[in-house]
Amino acid sequence: MAFTTIAQKVVKVGAFNYYPAIFKDSDGIVKGFYTDALKALGDKENIKFIYVYGTWDEGLERLKNGQVDMLTSVAMTESRLEYMDYTNTPLLTVWSEVYVKPKSEINGILDLHNKTIAIMKSDMNGSYLKNLTTKLSVNCNFIETSDFDEVFKLISENNADAGVVNNTFGAAKSQGYNLRSSGIIFNPFDIFITVKKNRHTELLNLLNSYLHEWKHDPNSVYNISRIKWSHKNIGAIEIFPAWVKKGFYITLTLLIVLFVFVVLLNYKVKIATEKVKYSERLFETFMANTPAYVYIKDQTLHHLYQNRMVDMLNTSSPTNKNSSARTIFDTVTAGYIEKADREILSGKTTQTNLQYECVLNGRKMWLHDYKFSFQLPDGQAAVAGISFDITNLKQTEAELRNAKIKAEESDRLKTAFLANMSHEIRTPMNGILGFAQMLHDDELDKETHDQYLNIIETCGERLLNIINDIVDISKIEAGLMPVELVEFELTHHLEHLYKFFSPEATSKGIKLIYNHPTPELNPVIFTDREKFYAIFTNLIKNAIKYTVDGEIEFGYTKNTDDYIFYVKDTGIGIRKEMQTAIFERFIQVENTIKNGVAGTGLGLSITKAYIEMLGGNIRIESEPDKGSTFIFNLPAKRM
């Protein structure tokens, strides 16, 4: 069995995470019962096995490209036979098994419908489950991972409802991830050692020889290491003395013979009646578990058979053979149904589909009814049918229609928003460029020169504010706006706001009032200082913008846990139907344009977002031509 070369042969092995067969331990060393067996082989045959670790998918690519010489645990497929050779003897016979969390309600293949399933990329187990669910019309969402550990991690962290691995890995690792087998077991298959096609015939023959010995020797290094690494949970080869095995098989054979004898005796006595009972049970079980209302009606349109009418329609007993459409539905609906029944009984049609809305026990439902002609055992014509509850489907259709309307409205409003942004940006830019060009006039006097510079500065500040608003709303939408909480004194900062805006208010002939309760000893708040400034700045600037004369008042009160802030003006006011919409930036754009007031319409959207980020809420009290009051709260302290 030795290699022909005298120098030590080096073989590169593609390794991946397949505990307990082969895996990288916490110390960075590749271990497992495969590596133990290969080490023993290498010691005897003067071979050094070097492990190239990566994902399963990477291992396949490396073997295909000749970066590694061999792979372990490879299932045989037609595509893989094109670029790899297999050992004659398989390493293991394994099967696919679906694992779930302990309290999961997934216990059968049909329970996987609409569930998220984690699988390893390029893995036979996952590929087979995909094909199986497709054939059974079980709709699943599959997430591909790099290895089986990632499959179990996704399940344990509730990012997947279930996952499929082979039984060797599952039994060894499921307890550590607090998972259980769902009982869904399928696709038993052999896994082999493979080498690059037509490259390593000598190595392949050597592996075939050792594998044959290992598999048939219960005391081989392969079997002993497999028991050790598997902790006797799976794959452990039970080693019994020969006489125990022989005695067990003799006893088992006698028991089987005795059991067959007893069964045959009972079978001969009960064979006739059991056939009938089995057929009845099969039919009753199928009908009881069919997720639809199944019925048969005679020529008088009364029910001869009903299955689960109680469960689906929540009405009369399914054994009530005197029931009809008129005992279940209202008169109009019953007449509609009976008209279709009579058309089938008369031979006018052999089948039909109906959809209708009805009210059963106070609940509105939509039913899809498929009816067809049916012949009774006595030759009489009848009507059979299956009714499905499509209420959820109809609701989904309505929701999709509403979503389409909202999407079209949103698109229209975005167009208005972009048009307004274009106008808002071009206006100050034209001012900047125009007056900058005029500054080139050498004959300008100093007063006019300074005036032009002031205009350019004003336009620049306006453009900067527009850009800041757009950047801020973009950060908020993307969830990238940071919050930095600090403790600061309220009085100082609100007085600063008062002093800052007083000149602007006075220039418009508006009285600005700062109102606060009886001063506390250094009243403080724990919040984001910059966003606090931005909230008040937006609200006071809006009040000044929309107030022609009168006064603007701002201030606060305090309750046990919150500060209640307000900004009150005597401006143009807001209609009641617009008081919610003004915080939505696209709606506000339209409102701003209609009022003929410059602005991006983003200020209140940003203000509302900041307040909610800081743990508060904002509301408005307003009447047209009587002014508006914006009220918001912020927590005084945070836990």
XYZ file of C-alpha atoms in Angstrom:
639
model
C 0.000 0.000 0.000
C 3.009 2.326 0.185
C 3.629 5.191 -2.227
C 6.404 4.555 -4.736
C 8.350 7.703 -3.823
C 10.943 7.634 -1.019
C 10.524 11.301 -0.011
C 7.499 12.227 2.053
C 4.434 12.809 -0.100
C 2.477 16.054 0.555
C -1.289 15.963 -0.010
C -3.419 19.106 0.281
C -6.861 18.444 1.751
C -9.757 20.897 1.363
C -11.149 21.319 4.890
C -14.404 22.974 5.996
C -16.636 23.177 9.073
C -18.290 19.753 9.350
C -18.196 18.916 13.052
C -17.320 16.310 14.320
C -15.808 14.832 11.136
C -13.560 17.787 10.250
C -13.478 21.354 11.629
C -11.153 24.100 12.845
C -10.934 24.131 16.651
C -10.611 27.260 18.832
C -6.806 26.823 18.771
C -6.839 27.193 14.964
C -5.975 23.507 14.304
C -8.077 21.376 11.948
C -9.402 18.366 13.917
C -12.026 15.602 13.752
C -12.238 11.883 13.196
C -11.303 12.316 9.490
C -8.040 14.036 10.439
C -7.260 11.344 13.048
C -7.727 8.608 10.444
C -5.686 10.430 7.785
C -2.876 11.064 10.275
C -2.678 7.345 11.013
C -2.617 6.628 7.278
C 0.044 9.302 6.731
C 2.276 7.912 9.472
C 2.210 4.475 7.850
C 2.567 5.595 4.247
C 4.974 8.548 4.685
C 2.359 11.111 3.610
C 1.950 14.603 5.061
C -1.631 15.840 4.876
C -1.896 19.657 4.786
C -5.344 21.175 5.379
C -6.531 24.192 3.382
C -9.462 25.534 5.415
C -12.449 27.450 3.991
C -16.142 27.107 3.232
C -17.626 24.035 1.582
C -18.193 26.021 -1.630
C -14.569 27.213 -1.604
C -13.394 23.617 -1.143
C -15.261 22.507 -4.282
C -13.725 25.363 -6.283
C -10.235 24.631 -4.963
C -10.463 20.970 -5.983
C -11.818 21.958 -9.391
C -8.921 24.425 -9.889
C -6.272 22.014 -8.580
C -5.503 24.125 -5.476
C -6.153 21.074 -3.275
C -5.630 17.371 -3.999
C -8.601 15.859 -2.160
C -11.895 16.578 -0.375
C -13.790 14.649 2.289
C -17.568 14.188 2.747
C -18.530 14.646 -0.912
C -21.896 13.378 -2.173
C -21.870 11.923 -5.675
C -23.549 14.020 -8.392
C -23.256 14.015 -12.170
C -21.772 17.520 -12.246
C -19.066 16.636 -9.695
C -18.101 13.456 -11.583
C -16.899 15.727 -14.382
C -13.991 17.087 -12.313
C -13.374 14.617 -9.460
C -12.805 10.878 -8.872
C -14.495 9.097 -5.929
C -13.290 6.332 -3.632
C -15.038 2.994 -4.089
C -15.948 2.800 -0.401
C -18.060 5.618 1.136
C -16.945 7.324 4.341
C -20.458 7.418 5.803
C -24.088 6.928 4.899
C -25.932 10.043 6.070
C -29.322 11.620 5.592
C -30.793 15.098 5.577
C -32.576 16.326 8.695
C -34.487 19.553 9.392
C -33.740 21.212 12.775
C -35.867 23.840 14.569
C -36.120 25.607 17.933
C -37.634 23.547 20.814
C -41.020 25.335 20.769
C -41.366 25.415 16.966
C -44.619 24.135 15.478
C -42.813 22.718 12.450
C -43.292 18.942 12.590
C -43.824 17.957 8.960
C -42.777 18.957 5.447
C -46.017 20.911 4.812
C -45.343 23.027 7.932
C -42.403 24.600 6.033
C -44.833 26.586 3.834
C -43.967 30.323 3.888
C -41.083 29.651 6.310
C -37.469 30.828 6.054
C -35.061 27.876 5.743
C -31.278 28.120 6.223
C -29.100 25.860 4.024
C -25.375 25.581 3.285
C -24.349 26.833 -0.169
C -23.703 24.061 -2.745
C -24.788 21.409 -0.190
C -26.650 18.277 -1.311
C -29.008 18.449 1.713
C -30.209 21.948 0.869
C -30.502 21.236 -2.871
C -32.636 18.177 -2.226
C -34.961 20.077 0.138
C -35.396 22.829 -2.478
C -36.453 20.230 -5.075
C -38.708 18.415 -2.600
C -40.588 21.555 -1.500
C -40.993 22.655 -5.133
C -42.538 19.303 -6.074
C -44.936 19.495 -3.100
C -45.811 23.175 -3.857
C -44.475 24.180 -0.445
C -43.296 27.773 -0.812
C -40.127 28.476 1.223
C -37.583 31.283 1.481
C -34.074 29.806 1.461
C -31.030 31.551 2.993
C -27.622 30.228 1.878
C -24.764 30.164 4.418
C -21.104 29.243 4.291
C -21.306 26.240 6.668
C -23.577 24.183 8.928
C -22.655 26.214 12.055
C -24.075 29.318 10.344
C -27.265 27.350 9.605
C -27.738 26.556 13.317
C -26.769 30.105 14.337
C -29.467 31.622 12.095
C -32.110 29.345 13.672
C -31.024 29.990 17.274
C -30.996 33.783 16.680
C -34.524 33.684 15.150
C -33.254 34.750 11.714
C -34.534 31.492 10.214
C -37.494 29.257 11.088
C -35.628 26.017 10.312
C -32.451 24.686 8.770
C -31.287 21.515 7.050
C -28.008 19.706 7.809
C -26.957 16.086 7.676
C -27.612 13.876 10.676
C -23.938 13.506 11.707
C -23.454 17.238 12.237
C -26.972 17.745 13.620
C -26.757 15.178 16.401
C -23.319 16.421 17.480
C -24.164 20.152 17.476
C -27.922 20.574 18.011
C -27.747 20.438 21.812
C -25.123 23.206 21.926
C -27.419 25.501 19.904
C -30.544 24.438 21.885
C -32.241 23.009 18.787
C -34.224 19.848 18.136
C -34.931 17.662 15.151
C -38.293 18.434 13.557
C -38.693 14.800 12.570
C -38.429 15.729 8.875
C -35.839 13.213 7.616
C -35.139 12.509 3.949
C -32.574 11.763 1.242
C -30.210 9.125 2.657
C -26.976 9.241 0.651
C -23.333 8.144 0.790
C -20.450 10.569 1.189
C -16.978 9.824 -0.175
C -13.383 11.023 -0.333
C -12.665 12.546 -3.756
C -9.550 13.658 -5.641
C -8.927 15.819 -8.700
C -10.036 13.848 -11.764
C -7.318 11.777 -13.445
C -4.613 13.282 -11.202
C -4.136 11.054 -8.149
C -4.868 7.455 -9.121
C -2.219 6.098 -6.741
C -3.604 8.107 -3.804
C -7.169 7.020 -4.658
C -6.186 3.334 -4.689
C -4.457 3.768 -1.320
C -7.522 5.426 0.192
C -9.790 2.652 -1.168
C -7.630 0.032 0.508
C -7.608 1.768 3.924
C -11.289 2.664 3.850
C -12.223 -0.944 3.206
C -10.171 -2.068 6.221
C -11.446 0.742 8.489
C -15.119 0.212 7.722
C -14.960 -3.515 8.504
C -12.801 -3.278 11.630
C -14.736 -2.019 14.697
C -11.410 -1.345 16.448
C -9.910 0.698 13.597
C -8.593 4.196 14.267
C -11.424 5.541 12.094
C -14.245 3.934 14.108
C -12.708 4.616 17.532
C -12.043 8.275 16.672
C -15.554 8.625 15.285
C -17.063 7.450 18.575
C -14.768 9.799 20.535
C -15.561 12.942 18.532
C -19.291 12.165 18.233
C -19.637 11.713 22.027
C -21.549 8.517 21.208
C -24.522 10.573 19.979
C -24.423 9.593 16.310
C -22.345 7.456 14.093
C -20.905 5.557 17.046
C -20.372 1.989 15.873
C -21.620 -0.307 18.625
C -19.112 -3.082 19.172
C -20.647 -6.316 20.419
C -19.095 -9.762 20.841
C -19.965 -12.131 18.002
C -22.003 -14.455 20.245
C -24.140 -11.563 21.445
C -24.900 -10.539 17.863
C -25.720 -14.104 16.885
C -28.015 -14.584 19.855
C -29.730 -11.272 19.173
C -30.421 -12.151 15.527
C -31.737 -15.622 16.422
C -34.059 -14.148 19.049
C -35.201 -11.409 16.679
C -35.891 -13.945 13.921
C -38.014 -16.092 16.260
C -39.969 -13.037 17.397
C -40.586 -11.946 13.820
C -41.777 -15.431 12.824
C -44.094 -15.544 15.832
C -45.395 -12.023 15.126
C -46.042 -12.823 11.437
C -47.885 -16.006 12.423
C -50.169 -14.091 14.807
C -50.736 -11.298 12.280
C -51.632 -13.760 9.519
C -54.163 -15.480 11.745
C -55.826 -12.168 12.618
C -55.597 -10.970 9.049
C -57.501 -13.998 7.673
C -60.311 -13.409 10.161
C -60.614 -9.624 9.704
C -59.502 -9.067 6.107
C -62.948 -8.371 4.669
C -64.146 -5.934 7.340
C -60.781 -4.192 7.650
C -60.784 -3.240 3.968
C -64.093 -1.462 4.374
C -63.091 0.227 7.636
C -59.771 1.325 6.195
C -61.425 2.926 3.192
C -63.900 4.727 5.448
C -61.201 5.956 7.803
C -59.048 7.094 4.899
C -61.900 9.069 3.384
C -63.007 10.551 6.723
C -59.451 11.512 7.687
C -58.805 13.135 4.329
C -62.067 15.065 4.386
C -61.602 16.123 8.011
C -58.203 17.593 7.202
C -59.030 19.148 3.834
C -58.692 22.946 4.247
C -61.922 23.576 2.327
C -65.657 23.009 2.622
C -66.585 19.865 0.621
C -70.232 18.989 -0.004
C -72.627 16.930 -2.125
C -76.231 18.044 -2.829
C -79.155 15.987 -4.112
C -81.700 17.096 -6.702
C -83.667 19.004 -4.045
C -80.469 20.989 -3.311
C -80.221 19.597 0.228
C -76.895 18.362 1.519
C -76.172 14.650 1.346
C -72.626 15.151 2.638
C -70.639 17.959 4.264
C -67.140 17.769 5.748
C -65.964 20.631 7.977
C -68.704 23.201 7.601
C -68.501 23.969 11.330
C -64.795 24.871 11.118
C -64.898 26.941 7.945
C -68.365 28.476 7.826
C -68.916 28.468 11.608
C -72.549 27.551 11.144
C -74.762 24.464 11.298
C -73.571 20.927 12.048
C -71.912 19.094 9.126
C -74.141 16.062 9.782
C -77.355 18.046 9.280
C -78.637 16.569 6.024
C -81.673 18.866 5.975
C -79.433 21.893 5.533
C -79.202 23.769 2.263
C -77.836 27.064 0.973
C -80.910 28.805 2.421
C -80.191 27.514 5.958
C -76.612 28.816 5.747
C -76.653 32.034 3.698
C -78.917 35.042 3.315
C -81.725 34.861 0.747
C -79.919 36.766 -2.028
C -76.682 34.756 -1.713
C -78.575 31.466 -1.449
C -80.528 32.297 -4.633
C -77.268 33.028 -6.470
C -75.797 29.672 -5.370
C -78.933 27.632 -6.149
C -79.145 29.118 -9.645
C -75.671 27.691 -10.406
C -76.671 24.325 -8.828
C -79.756 24.028 -11.070
C -77.720 24.777 -14.202
C -75.480 21.794 -13.365
C -78.419 19.468 -12.540
C -80.161 20.417 -15.792
C -77.039 19.581 -17.814
C -76.650 23.161 -19.011
C -73.067 23.044 -17.708
C -70.886 20.399 -16.087
C -68.859 22.715 -13.873
C -68.706 26.331 -12.752
C -66.752 28.715 -10.509
C -68.405 31.269 -8.241
C -66.974 34.034 -6.068
C -69.270 35.812 -3.654
C -69.247 37.844 -0.466
C -71.412 36.736 2.421
C -72.000 37.305 6.138
C -71.902 34.279 8.450
C -72.491 34.769 12.186
C -71.634 38.466 11.861
C -68.370 37.846 9.988
C -67.895 39.070 6.419
C -66.346 36.424 4.181
C -65.432 35.895 0.550
C -65.869 32.332 -0.788
C -64.622 30.758 -4.013
C -66.986 27.896 -4.903
C -66.046 25.264 -7.519
C -69.102 23.154 -8.471
C -69.305 20.175 -10.781
C -71.782 17.453 -11.796
C -71.687 14.270 -9.728
C -73.366 10.889 -10.106
C -74.544 9.062 -6.982
C -74.101 5.258 -6.645
C -77.791 4.794 -7.502
C -77.319 6.699 -10.754
C -79.057 9.874 -9.618
C -77.562 13.205 -10.679
C -76.140 15.405 -7.909
C -74.003 18.490 -7.399
C -70.622 18.308 -5.685
C -68.458 21.231 -4.767
C -65.480 22.622 -2.907
C -65.573 26.052 -1.261
C -62.425 27.959 -0.287
C -62.253 30.902 2.092
C -60.557 33.642 0.001
C -61.243 36.493 2.442
C -57.532 37.107 3.046
C -56.858 37.042 -0.700
C -59.525 39.675 -1.308
C -58.152 41.799 1.524
C -54.678 41.513 -0.003
C -56.033 42.597 -3.388
C -57.632 45.651 -1.765
C -54.416 46.459 0.085
C -52.440 46.207 -3.172
C -54.859 48.586 -4.886
C -54.514 51.065 -2.013
C -50.729 50.678 -2.075
C -50.720 51.421 -5.823
C -52.755 54.594 -5.243
C -50.415 55.677 -2.431
C -47.347 54.942 -4.571
C -48.726 57.061 -7.418
C -49.524 59.860 -4.972
C -46.056 59.607 -3.469
C -44.499 59.800 -6.934
C -46.511 62.921 -7.741
C -45.524 64.553 -4.470
C -41.853 63.660 -4.983
C -42.022 65.348 -8.394
C -43.409 68.475 -6.719
C -40.706 68.255 -4.069
C -37.907 68.019 -6.651
C -39.381 70.917 -8.634
C -39.466 73.045 -5.476
C -35.909 72.016 -4.529
C -34.733 73.004 -7.997
C -36.379 76.407 -7.595
C -35.091 76.883 -4.030
C -31.502 76.038 -4.988
C -31.466 78.042 -8.243
C -32.806 81.205 -6.580
C -29.877 81.800 -4.174
C -27.400 80.439 -6.720
C -28.597 82.996 -9.293
C -28.228 85.693 -6.646
C -24.697 84.590 -5.789
C -23.566 84.270 -9.404
C -25.324 87.458 -10.554
C -24.034 89.773 -7.852
C -20.578 88.146 -7.931
C -20.436 89.010 -11.637
C -21.499 92.590 -10.857
C -18.606 92.940 -8.396
C -16.227 92.880 -11.369
C -17.419 96.403 -12.233
C -14.448 98.630 -11.284
C -16.686 101.705 -11.107
C -18.757 100.425 -8.163
C -18.693 102.665 -5.120
C -17.914 101.118 -1.719
C -21.531 101.310 -0.479
C -22.886 99.422 -3.514
C -19.961 96.981 -3.343
C -20.772 96.191 0.319
C -24.466 95.898 -0.503
C -23.726 93.305 -3.191
C -21.501 91.378 -0.766
C -24.292 91.357 1.820
C -26.702 89.972 -0.783
C -24.190 87.257 -1.737
C -23.727 86.327 1.954
C -27.504 86.170 2.479
C -27.945 83.966 -0.602
C -25.054 81.754 0.537
C -26.601 81.305 3.992
C -29.947 80.435 2.420
C -28.312 77.912 0.062
C -26.373 76.404 2.981
C -29.599 76.042 4.995
C -31.281 74.284 2.053
C -28.376 71.868 1.669
C -28.254 71.235 5.446
C -31.992 70.436 5.434
C -31.594 68.002 2.534
C -28.575 66.323 4.192
C -30.393 66.101 7.551
C -33.575 64.577 6.096
C -31.457 62.102 4.111
C -29.578 61.040 7.269
C -32.864 60.667 9.151
C -34.386 58.531 6.371
C -31.252 56.337 6.270
C -31.122 55.987 10.079
C -27.666 57.579 10.184
C -28.477 60.633 12.297
C -26.556 60.280 15.593
C -27.975 61.291 18.988
C -25.589 62.718 21.599
C -27.240 63.125 24.996
C -25.840 65.679 27.426
C -27.147 67.493 30.479
C -27.471 71.281 30.188
C -29.299 74.216 31.773
C -32.555 75.227 30.067
C -32.780 78.881 31.097
C -29.471 79.922 29.548
C -30.181 78.294 26.189
C -33.777 79.532 25.860
C -32.694 83.066 26.742
C -30.037 82.803 24.030
C -32.746 81.832 21.516
C -34.816 84.818 22.627
C -31.922 87.236 22.145
C -31.019 85.671 18.793
C -34.503 85.963 17.226
C -35.618 89.242 18.836
C -34.012 91.468 16.157
C -35.590 89.490 13.306
C -39.040 89.569 14.948
C -38.753 93.284 15.741
C -37.791 94.064 12.133
C -41.148 92.583 11.028
C -43.054 94.470 13.736
C -43.697 91.290 15.744
C -43.394 91.067 19.495
C -41.312 88.066 20.684
C -42.113 86.808 24.196
C -40.127 84.256 26.222
C -42.325 82.764 28.951
C -41.196 80.303 31.598
C -42.562 79.112 34.946
C -41.301 80.298 38.303
C -37.559 79.761 37.906
C -36.231 76.606 39.467
C -32.786 76.222 40.925
C -30.769 75.592 37.759
C -33.480 73.689 35.770
C -31.691 71.134 33.580
C -32.623 68.687 30.809
C -30.793 65.611 29.564
C -31.081 65.538 25.761
C -29.214 66.297 22.514
C -28.187 69.987 22.708
C -27.814 70.518 18.935
C -31.137 68.913 18.056
C -32.816 70.872 20.871
C -31.515 74.101 19.263
C -32.617 72.911 15.796
C -36.168 72.096 17.010
C -36.709 75.526 18.588
C -34.960 77.321 15.700
C -37.235 75.679 13.096
C -40.405 76.387 15.082
C -39.544 80.043 15.870
C -38.348 80.735 12.279
C -41.599 79.239 10.937
C -43.618 81.377 13.348
C -41.805 84.539 12.192
C -42.162 83.513 8.524
C -45.938 82.974 8.702
C -46.801 85.816 11.098
C -47.461 89.248 9.550
C -48.184 91.117 12.778
C -49.025 90.390 16.382
C -46.782 88.329 18.648
C -44.891 85.096 19.046
C -44.561 83.425 22.427
C -42.430 80.460 23.395
C -41.670 78.780 26.708
C -42.178 75.633 28.747
C -43.771 73.986 31.761
C -42.705 70.856 33.617
C -44.469 67.805 34.999
C -43.021 64.842 36.876
C -41.084 63.292 34.002
C -41.219 65.721 31.059
C -40.686 69.284 29.999
C -43.607 70.588 27.911
C -42.391 73.168 25.361
C -44.488 75.366 23.067
C -44.183 77.993 20.325
C -47.323 80.080 19.809
C -47.933 82.667 17.055
C -50.720 84.876 15.739
C -49.950 84.042 12.109
C -51.947 82.666 9.178
C -52.899 79.405 10.928
C -53.417 75.973 9.397
C -56.600 74.248 8.277
C -57.595 71.222 10.391
C -57.302 68.792 7.473
C -53.683 69.923 6.930
C -52.541 69.755 10.559
C -51.220 66.214 10.237
C -49.952 66.607 6.672
C -47.656 69.567 7.450
C -45.182 67.226 9.116
C -44.910 65.177 5.905
C -42.354 66.843 3.683
C -43.991 66.179 0.312
C -47.407 67.416 1.438
C -45.767 70.426 3.033
C -44.052 71.282 -0.243
C -47.448 71.712 -1.892
C -48.749 73.745 1.035
C -45.669 76.013 0.946
C -45.952 76.624 -2.773
C -49.660 77.452 -2.542
C -48.991 79.996 0.212
C -46.285 81.637 -1.905
C -43.718 81.473 0.909
C -40.134 80.470 0.156
C -38.800 77.365 1.823
C -37.967 73.722 1.295
C -40.863 72.406 3.363
C -38.473 70.152 5.269
C -38.222 72.102 8.516
C -41.246 70.571 10.270
C -40.405 67.082 8.950
C -36.919 67.367 10.473
C -38.324 68.873 13.684
C -40.809 66.017 14.155
C -38.108 63.419 13.439
C -35.714 65.029 15.969
C -38.397 65.148 18.692
C -39.272 61.476 18.197
C -35.556 60.523 18.193
C -35.258 62.274 21.593
C -38.218 60.357 23.047
C -40.932 62.997 22.648
C -43.997 63.834 20.560
C -45.258 66.982 18.832
C -48.799 68.225 18.158
C -50.406 71.373 16.806
C -53.383 73.523 17.779
C -54.373 75.970 15.047
C -57.179 77.879 13.340
C -56.922 79.698 10.007
C -56.134 83.439 10.448
C -55.920 83.016 14.239
C -52.473 81.530 14.607
C -50.876 78.242 15.583
C -49.406 76.649 18.703
C -46.822 73.860 18.361
C -46.509 71.804 21.570
C -43.923 69.110 22.182
C -42.530 67.219 25.147
C -39.043 65.910 25.945
C -37.983 63.691 28.872
C -36.364 65.655 31.687
C -34.068 62.777 32.614
C -33.182 59.397 31.160
C -32.590 56.084 32.876
